[in-house]
Amino acid sequence: SRTIASWLLDRLEKLSINCSSFLKANPQKYIFAEILLGREALENELTKEFDYNRKSILDLKCENGISLPGENVWEALSRLRNGQKNLDEIVTSSADLSVFDMNTRNLDIVTLAEDIISELDLDDLEKLWESIKKIRAIDPTCGSGAFLIAAMDSLESFLEILLFRFREIQKIGFTLPREINEILRLSSRERIAFLRRSMIMNNIFGADIAEEAVEIARLRMYLSLVSLADTRAELIPLPDLEFNLAVGN
């Protein structure tokens, strides 16, 4: 999801949309709750009655899953405090934050991308829709397709948000492109099937040296479509994935 979200934020920046301004408007929203709660838990842990000499603090281990491997409570808390300090500096700074910086500071860029898409106007929505249609998720060592399935799930989520925003704009009287109108007329299940089939045929590519792994990857793609049908009559022809998911080194 973060890989797709990074690409989307970069694409939005190229549409002259200032993603950093969205972040600065409500920075706390884009800090993972686990980090905020983790810092609070560590603060509480250090206020307990301990023998505060250097050895006892350095030997105190985290038990809440927030620390990195090998970190003690004090080191984890220092890291989280520095992260908050850096974020505070970002918010008060006049400089914009790049997508790369948002990633390195471990901000919730998926939620940020979703929020920005939810406020786009029709012109920017159309441009972003066309850009997403051209995205290519490629895994040269795809194995049984775990990464590709995750990429497809992430793309599907963002496309659904785009379509919801299109529907909102349609309700206030704007005329949508014919392609979008046709998709919005579909039932929920038909729409998901259309999106998945389109992504499988146009956006998802992989290769692996193990033939059996590639066969499993193809099967997983097929099952993502078949699972949407309740009856045999609802089954749609499955795409040929010999090119998209290939056996090779």
mmCIF file of C-alpha atoms in Angstrom:
data_model
loop_
_atom_site.group_PDB
_atom_site.id
_atom_site.type_symbol
_atom_site.label_atom_id
_atom_site.label_comp_id
_atom_site.label_asym_id
_atom_site.label_seq_id
_atom_site.Cartn_x
_atom_site.Cartn_y
_atom_site.Cartn_z
ATOM 1 C CA SER A 1 0.000 0.000 0.000
ATOM 2 C CA ARG A 2 2.791 2.455 0.843
ATOM 3 C CA THR A 3 4.441 1.836 -2.532
ATOM 4 C CA ILE A 4 1.214 2.595 -4.409
ATOM 5 C CA ALA A 5 0.446 5.542 -2.102
ATOM 6 C CA SER A 6 3.929 6.997 -2.741
ATOM 7 C CA TRP A 7 3.353 6.780 -6.483
ATOM 8 C CA LEU A 8 -0.069 8.430 -6.134
ATOM 9 C CA LEU A 9 1.275 11.289 -4.003
ATOM 10 C CA ASP A 10 4.052 11.868 -6.522
ATOM 11 C CA ARG A 11 1.465 11.903 -9.320
ATOM 12 C CA LEU A 12 -0.710 14.334 -7.355
ATOM 13 C CA GLU A 13 2.289 16.648 -6.895
ATOM 14 C CA LYS A 14 2.730 16.636 -10.689
ATOM 15 C CA LEU A 15 -0.898 17.788 -10.935
ATOM 16 C CA SER A 16 0.176 20.858 -8.890
ATOM 17 C CA ILE A 17 -1.523 19.595 -5.735
ATOM 18 C CA ASN A 18 0.435 20.463 -2.600
ATOM 19 C CA CYS A 19 0.321 17.231 -0.578
ATOM 20 C CA SER A 20 2.441 18.787 2.163
ATOM 21 C CA SER A 21 -0.257 21.371 2.911
ATOM 22 C CA PHE A 22 -2.757 18.585 3.605
ATOM 23 C CA LEU A 23 -0.272 17.032 6.010
ATOM 24 C CA LYS A 24 0.414 20.272 7.839
ATOM 25 C CA ALA A 25 -3.298 21.011 8.243
ATOM 26 C CA ASN A 26 -3.728 17.998 10.528
ATOM 27 C CA PRO A 27 -0.343 16.350 11.191
ATOM 28 C CA GLN A 28 -1.458 14.188 14.123
ATOM 29 C CA LYS A 29 -3.879 12.353 11.838
ATOM 30 C CA TYR A 30 -0.999 11.008 9.778
ATOM 31 C CA ILE A 31 1.047 9.625 12.665
ATOM 32 C CA PHE A 32 0.306 5.960 13.238
ATOM 33 C CA ALA A 33 -1.736 5.451 16.394
ATOM 34 C CA GLU A 34 0.629 2.677 17.480
ATOM 35 C CA ILE A 35 3.480 5.193 17.591
ATOM 36 C CA LEU A 36 1.519 7.742 19.612
ATOM 37 C CA LEU A 37 0.213 5.124 22.032
ATOM 38 C CA GLY A 38 3.625 3.490 22.200
ATOM 39 C CA ARG A 39 5.327 6.717 23.211
ATOM 40 C CA GLU A 40 2.677 7.299 25.878
ATOM 41 C CA ALA A 41 3.094 3.763 27.204
ATOM 42 C CA LEU A 42 6.870 4.158 27.408
ATOM 43 C CA GLU A 43 6.545 7.504 29.192
ATOM 44 C CA ASN A 44 4.325 5.807 31.764
ATOM 45 C CA GLU A 45 6.745 2.917 32.101
ATOM 46 C CA LEU A 46 9.626 5.243 32.911
ATOM 47 C CA THR A 47 7.614 7.062 35.579
ATOM 48 C CA LYS A 48 7.289 3.872 37.636
ATOM 49 C CA GLU A 49 9.535 3.433 40.659
ATOM 50 C CA PHE A 50 12.842 2.154 39.327
ATOM 51 C CA ASP A 51 16.373 2.487 40.521
ATOM 52 C CA TYR A 52 17.306 5.212 38.051
ATOM 53 C CA ASN A 53 20.966 4.449 37.649
ATOM 54 C CA ARG A 54 22.424 3.955 34.188
ATOM 55 C CA LYS A 55 22.404 0.171 34.374
ATOM 56 C CA SER A 56 18.750 -0.216 35.348
ATOM 57 C CA ILE A 57 17.514 2.101 32.586
ATOM 58 C CA LEU A 58 19.620 0.478 29.882
ATOM 59 C CA ASP A 59 18.536 -2.996 30.986
ATOM 60 C CA LEU A 60 14.829 -2.131 30.990
ATOM 61 C CA LYS A 61 13.251 -3.952 28.059
ATOM 62 C CA CYS A 62 10.132 -2.939 26.123
ATOM 63 C CA GLU A 63 7.167 -5.258 26.441
ATOM 64 C CA ASN A 64 4.621 -3.445 24.270
ATOM 65 C CA GLY A 65 6.017 -4.278 20.827
ATOM 66 C CA ILE A 66 6.964 -0.667 20.020
ATOM 67 C CA SER A 67 10.745 -1.054 20.284
ATOM 68 C CA LEU A 68 13.013 -2.018 17.422
ATOM 69 C CA PRO A 69 15.107 -5.202 17.776
ATOM 70 C CA GLY A 70 17.689 -4.711 20.510
ATOM 71 C CA GLU A 71 16.238 -1.440 21.825
ATOM 72 C CA ASN A 72 15.598 -0.874 25.499
ATOM 73 C CA VAL A 73 12.840 1.386 26.835
ATOM 74 C CA TRP A 74 15.013 4.495 26.986
ATOM 75 C CA GLU A 75 16.331 4.099 23.436
ATOM 76 C CA ALA A 76 12.842 3.474 22.050
ATOM 77 C CA LEU A 77 11.432 6.487 23.873
ATOM 78 C CA SER A 78 14.266 8.713 22.666
ATOM 79 C CA ARG A 79 13.633 7.609 19.084
ATOM 80 C CA LEU A 80 9.902 8.319 19.356
ATOM 81 C CA ARG A 81 10.481 11.683 21.028
ATOM 82 C CA ASN A 82 12.920 12.689 18.274
ATOM 83 C CA GLY A 83 10.372 11.611 15.680
ATOM 84 C CA GLN A 84 7.750 13.859 17.261
ATOM 85 C CA LYS A 85 10.254 16.720 17.460
ATOM 86 C CA ASN A 86 11.071 16.323 13.769
ATOM 87 C CA LEU A 87 7.380 16.330 12.897
ATOM 88 C CA ASP A 88 6.779 19.467 14.968
ATOM 89 C CA GLU A 89 9.610 21.174 13.097
ATOM 90 C CA ILE A 90 8.089 20.122 9.782
ATOM 91 C CA VAL A 91 4.680 21.539 10.673
ATOM 92 C CA THR A 92 6.082 24.918 11.727
ATOM 93 C CA SER A 93 8.489 25.131 8.789
ATOM 94 C CA SER A 94 7.550 27.074 5.679
ATOM 95 C CA ALA A 95 9.239 24.459 3.479
ATOM 96 C CA ASP A 96 7.138 21.750 1.872
ATOM 97 C CA LEU A 97 7.740 18.119 2.748
ATOM 98 C CA SER A 98 8.576 15.826 -0.153
ATOM 99 C CA VAL A 99 6.966 12.415 -0.634
ATOM 100 C CA PHE A 100 10.374 10.865 0.070
ATOM 101 C CA ASP A 101 10.566 12.698 3.417
ATOM 102 C CA MET A 102 7.043 11.584 4.332
ATOM 103 C CA ASN A 103 8.156 8.006 3.757
ATOM 104 C CA THR A 104 11.394 8.263 5.706
ATOM 105 C CA ARG A 105 9.508 9.743 8.667
ATOM 106 C CA ASN A 106 7.105 6.783 8.566
ATOM 107 C CA LEU A 107 3.972 8.905 8.204
ATOM 108 C CA ASP A 108 0.642 7.360 7.235
ATOM 109 C CA ILE A 109 0.860 8.262 3.560
ATOM 110 C CA VAL A 110 -1.923 5.820 2.638
ATOM 111 C CA THR A 111 -4.489 7.798 4.644
ATOM 112 C CA LEU A 112 -3.001 11.043 3.331
ATOM 113 C CA ALA A 113 -3.430 9.906 -0.284
ATOM 114 C CA GLU A 114 -7.015 8.797 0.414
ATOM 115 C CA ASP A 115 -7.874 12.168 1.994
ATOM 116 C CA ILE A 116 -6.420 14.152 -0.904
ATOM 117 C CA ILE A 117 -8.257 12.057 -3.499
ATOM 118 C CA SER A 118 -11.505 12.615 -1.586
ATOM 119 C CA GLU A 119 -11.224 16.364 -2.230
ATOM 120 C CA LEU A 120 -10.089 16.438 -5.876
ATOM 121 C CA ASP A 121 -12.063 18.340 -8.502
ATOM 122 C CA LEU A 122 -13.328 16.665 -11.671
ATOM 123 C CA ASP A 123 -10.402 17.694 -13.872
ATOM 124 C CA ASP A 124 -7.785 16.315 -11.469
ATOM 125 C CA LEU A 125 -9.856 13.159 -10.883
ATOM 126 C CA GLU A 126 -9.902 12.414 -14.610
ATOM 127 C CA LYS A 127 -6.143 12.961 -14.909
ATOM 128 C CA LEU A 128 -5.433 10.739 -11.914
ATOM 129 C CA TRP A 129 -7.785 8.042 -13.229
ATOM 130 C CA GLU A 130 -5.929 7.983 -16.557
ATOM 131 C CA SER A 131 -2.577 7.851 -14.750
ATOM 132 C CA ILE A 132 -3.641 4.897 -12.595
ATOM 133 C CA LYS A 133 -4.751 3.005 -15.693
ATOM 134 C CA LYS A 134 -1.150 3.221 -16.929
ATOM 135 C CA ILE A 135 0.550 2.120 -13.703
ATOM 136 C CA ARG A 136 2.499 -1.140 -13.915
ATOM 137 C CA ALA A 137 3.181 -3.239 -10.823
ATOM 138 C CA ILE A 138 6.047 -5.589 -11.699
ATOM 139 C CA ASP A 139 7.620 -8.279 -9.539
ATOM 140 C CA PRO A 140 10.545 -9.986 -11.349
ATOM 141 C CA THR A 141 10.674 -12.693 -8.658
ATOM 142 C CA CYS A 142 6.951 -12.988 -8.021
ATOM 143 C CA GLY A 143 6.885 -16.459 -6.483
ATOM 144 C CA SER A 144 3.260 -17.337 -5.758
ATOM 145 C CA GLY A 145 2.170 -13.705 -6.240
ATOM 146 C CA ALA A 146 1.929 -12.345 -2.681
ATOM 147 C CA PHE A 147 3.290 -8.905 -3.614
ATOM 148 C CA LEU A 148 1.165 -8.691 -6.769
ATOM 149 C CA ILE A 149 -2.023 -9.620 -4.905
ATOM 150 C CA ALA A 150 -1.214 -6.949 -2.284
ATOM 151 C CA ALA A 151 -0.594 -4.394 -5.057
ATOM 152 C CA MET A 152 -3.912 -5.277 -6.671
ATOM 153 C CA ASP A 153 -5.763 -4.937 -3.335
ATOM 154 C CA SER A 154 -4.156 -1.536 -2.763
ATOM 155 C CA LEU A 155 -4.983 -0.314 -6.277
ATOM 156 C CA GLU A 156 -8.553 -1.533 -5.912
ATOM 157 C CA SER A 157 -8.950 0.423 -2.676
ATOM 158 C CA PHE A 158 -7.708 3.660 -4.258
ATOM 159 C CA LEU A 159 -9.855 3.143 -7.364
ATOM 160 C CA GLU A 160 -12.942 2.690 -5.186
ATOM 161 C CA ILE A 161 -12.172 6.008 -3.455
ATOM 162 C CA LEU A 162 -11.770 7.656 -6.858
ATOM 163 C CA LEU A 163 -15.125 6.281 -8.027
ATOM 164 C CA PHE A 164 -16.826 7.408 -4.814
ATOM 165 C CA ARG A 165 -15.489 10.924 -5.414
ATOM 166 C CA PHE A 166 -16.698 10.786 -9.037
ATOM 167 C CA ARG A 167 -20.164 9.857 -7.755
ATOM 168 C CA GLU A 168 -20.139 12.771 -5.296
ATOM 169 C CA ILE A 169 -19.275 15.192 -8.103
ATOM 170 C CA GLN A 170 -21.956 13.684 -10.340
ATOM 171 C CA LYS A 171 -24.575 14.344 -7.656
ATOM 172 C CA ILE A 172 -23.893 18.077 -7.740
ATOM 173 C CA GLY A 173 -24.503 18.252 -11.478
ATOM 174 C CA PHE A 174 -21.190 17.619 -13.229
ATOM 175 C CA THR A 175 -21.054 15.449 -16.360
ATOM 176 C CA LEU A 176 -18.701 12.509 -16.007
ATOM 177 C CA PRO A 177 -16.711 10.764 -18.750
ATOM 178 C CA ARG A 178 -18.595 7.952 -20.471
ATOM 179 C CA GLU A 179 -16.249 5.268 -19.109
ATOM 180 C CA ILE A 180 -16.822 6.385 -15.508
ATOM 181 C CA ASN A 181 -20.579 6.584 -16.012
ATOM 182 C CA GLU A 182 -20.662 3.007 -17.257
ATOM 183 C CA ILE A 183 -18.650 1.755 -14.288
ATOM 184 C CA LEU A 184 -20.864 3.595 -11.785
ATOM 185 C CA ARG A 185 -23.968 1.968 -13.281
ATOM 186 C CA LEU A 186 -22.643 -1.478 -12.342
ATOM 187 C CA SER A 187 -23.644 -3.194 -9.126
ATOM 188 C CA SER A 188 -21.047 -3.284 -6.363
ATOM 189 C CA ARG A 189 -19.976 -6.832 -7.195
ATOM 190 C CA GLU A 190 -19.905 -6.183 -10.953
ATOM 191 C CA ARG A 191 -17.824 -3.068 -10.392
ATOM 192 C CA ILE A 192 -15.239 -4.913 -8.289
ATOM 193 C CA ALA A 193 -15.078 -7.700 -10.883
ATOM 194 C CA PHE A 194 -14.529 -5.127 -13.643
ATOM 195 C CA LEU A 195 -11.755 -3.384 -11.692
ATOM 196 C CA ARG A 196 -9.977 -6.632 -10.812
ATOM 197 C CA ARG A 197 -10.137 -7.981 -14.350
ATOM 198 C CA SER A 198 -8.831 -4.694 -15.705
ATOM 199 C CA MET A 199 -5.955 -4.624 -13.202
ATOM 200 C CA ILE A 200 -5.028 -8.259 -13.837
ATOM 201 C CA MET A 201 -4.885 -7.653 -17.595
ATOM 202 C CA ASN A 202 -3.280 -4.196 -17.646
ATOM 203 C CA ASN A 203 -1.491 -3.380 -14.380
ATOM 204 C CA ILE A 204 -0.081 -6.574 -12.864
ATOM 205 C CA PHE A 205 3.048 -8.289 -14.200
ATOM 206 C CA GLY A 206 5.448 -10.836 -12.781
ATOM 207 C CA ALA A 207 7.955 -13.559 -13.539
ATOM 208 C CA ASP A 208 9.620 -16.377 -11.686
ATOM 209 C CA ILE A 209 12.005 -19.180 -12.525
ATOM 210 C CA ALA A 210 9.824 -21.711 -10.696
ATOM 211 C CA GLU A 211 7.008 -22.798 -13.000
ATOM 212 C CA GLU A 212 4.852 -24.154 -10.162
ATOM 213 C CA ALA A 213 5.087 -20.818 -8.325
ATOM 214 C CA VAL A 214 3.897 -18.922 -11.392
ATOM 215 C CA GLU A 215 0.995 -21.355 -11.777
ATOM 216 C CA ILE A 216 -0.028 -20.643 -8.181
ATOM 217 C CA ALA A 217 0.201 -16.879 -8.838
ATOM 218 C CA ARG A 218 -2.054 -17.226 -11.872
ATOM 219 C CA LEU A 219 -4.489 -19.341 -9.870
ATOM 220 C CA ARG A 220 -4.651 -16.703 -7.150
ATOM 221 C CA MET A 221 -5.498 -14.071 -9.752
ATOM 222 C CA TYR A 222 -8.213 -16.289 -11.223
ATOM 223 C CA LEU A 223 -9.658 -17.007 -7.769
ATOM 224 C CA SER A 224 -9.878 -13.283 -7.016
ATOM 225 C CA LEU A 225 -12.345 -13.087 -9.933
ATOM 226 C CA VAL A 226 -14.148 -16.387 -9.399
ATOM 227 C CA SER A 227 -14.792 -15.566 -5.737
ATOM 228 C CA LEU A 228 -17.133 -12.743 -6.811
ATOM 229 C CA ALA A 229 -19.555 -15.128 -8.560
ATOM 230 C CA ASP A 230 -22.360 -16.849 -6.653
ATOM 231 C CA THR A 231 -23.612 -18.925 -9.572
ATOM 232 C CA ARG A 232 -22.143 -20.455 -12.731
ATOM 233 C CA ALA A 233 -24.080 -17.922 -14.808
ATOM 234 C CA GLU A 234 -22.185 -15.071 -13.110
ATOM 235 C CA LEU A 235 -18.783 -16.435 -14.076
ATOM 236 C CA ILE A 236 -16.996 -14.277 -16.625
ATOM 237 C CA PRO A 237 -14.326 -15.519 -19.063
ATOM 238 C CA LEU A 238 -10.957 -15.582 -17.341
ATOM 239 C CA PRO A 239 -8.102 -13.601 -18.919
ATOM 240 C CA ASP A 240 -5.055 -15.283 -20.407
ATOM 241 C CA LEU A 241 -2.158 -14.585 -18.039
ATOM 242 C CA GLU A 242 0.632 -16.310 -19.998
ATOM 243 C CA PHE A 243 2.179 -12.931 -20.806
ATOM 244 C CA ASN A 244 1.442 -11.049 -17.568
ATOM 245 C CA LEU A 245 2.775 -13.824 -15.331
ATOM 246 C CA ALA A 246 5.619 -15.566 -17.120
ATOM 247 C CA VAL A 247 8.036 -18.356 -16.334
ATOM 248 C CA GLY A 248 11.601 -17.231 -16.817
ATOM 249 C CA ASN A 249 14.847 -16.122 -15.263
#
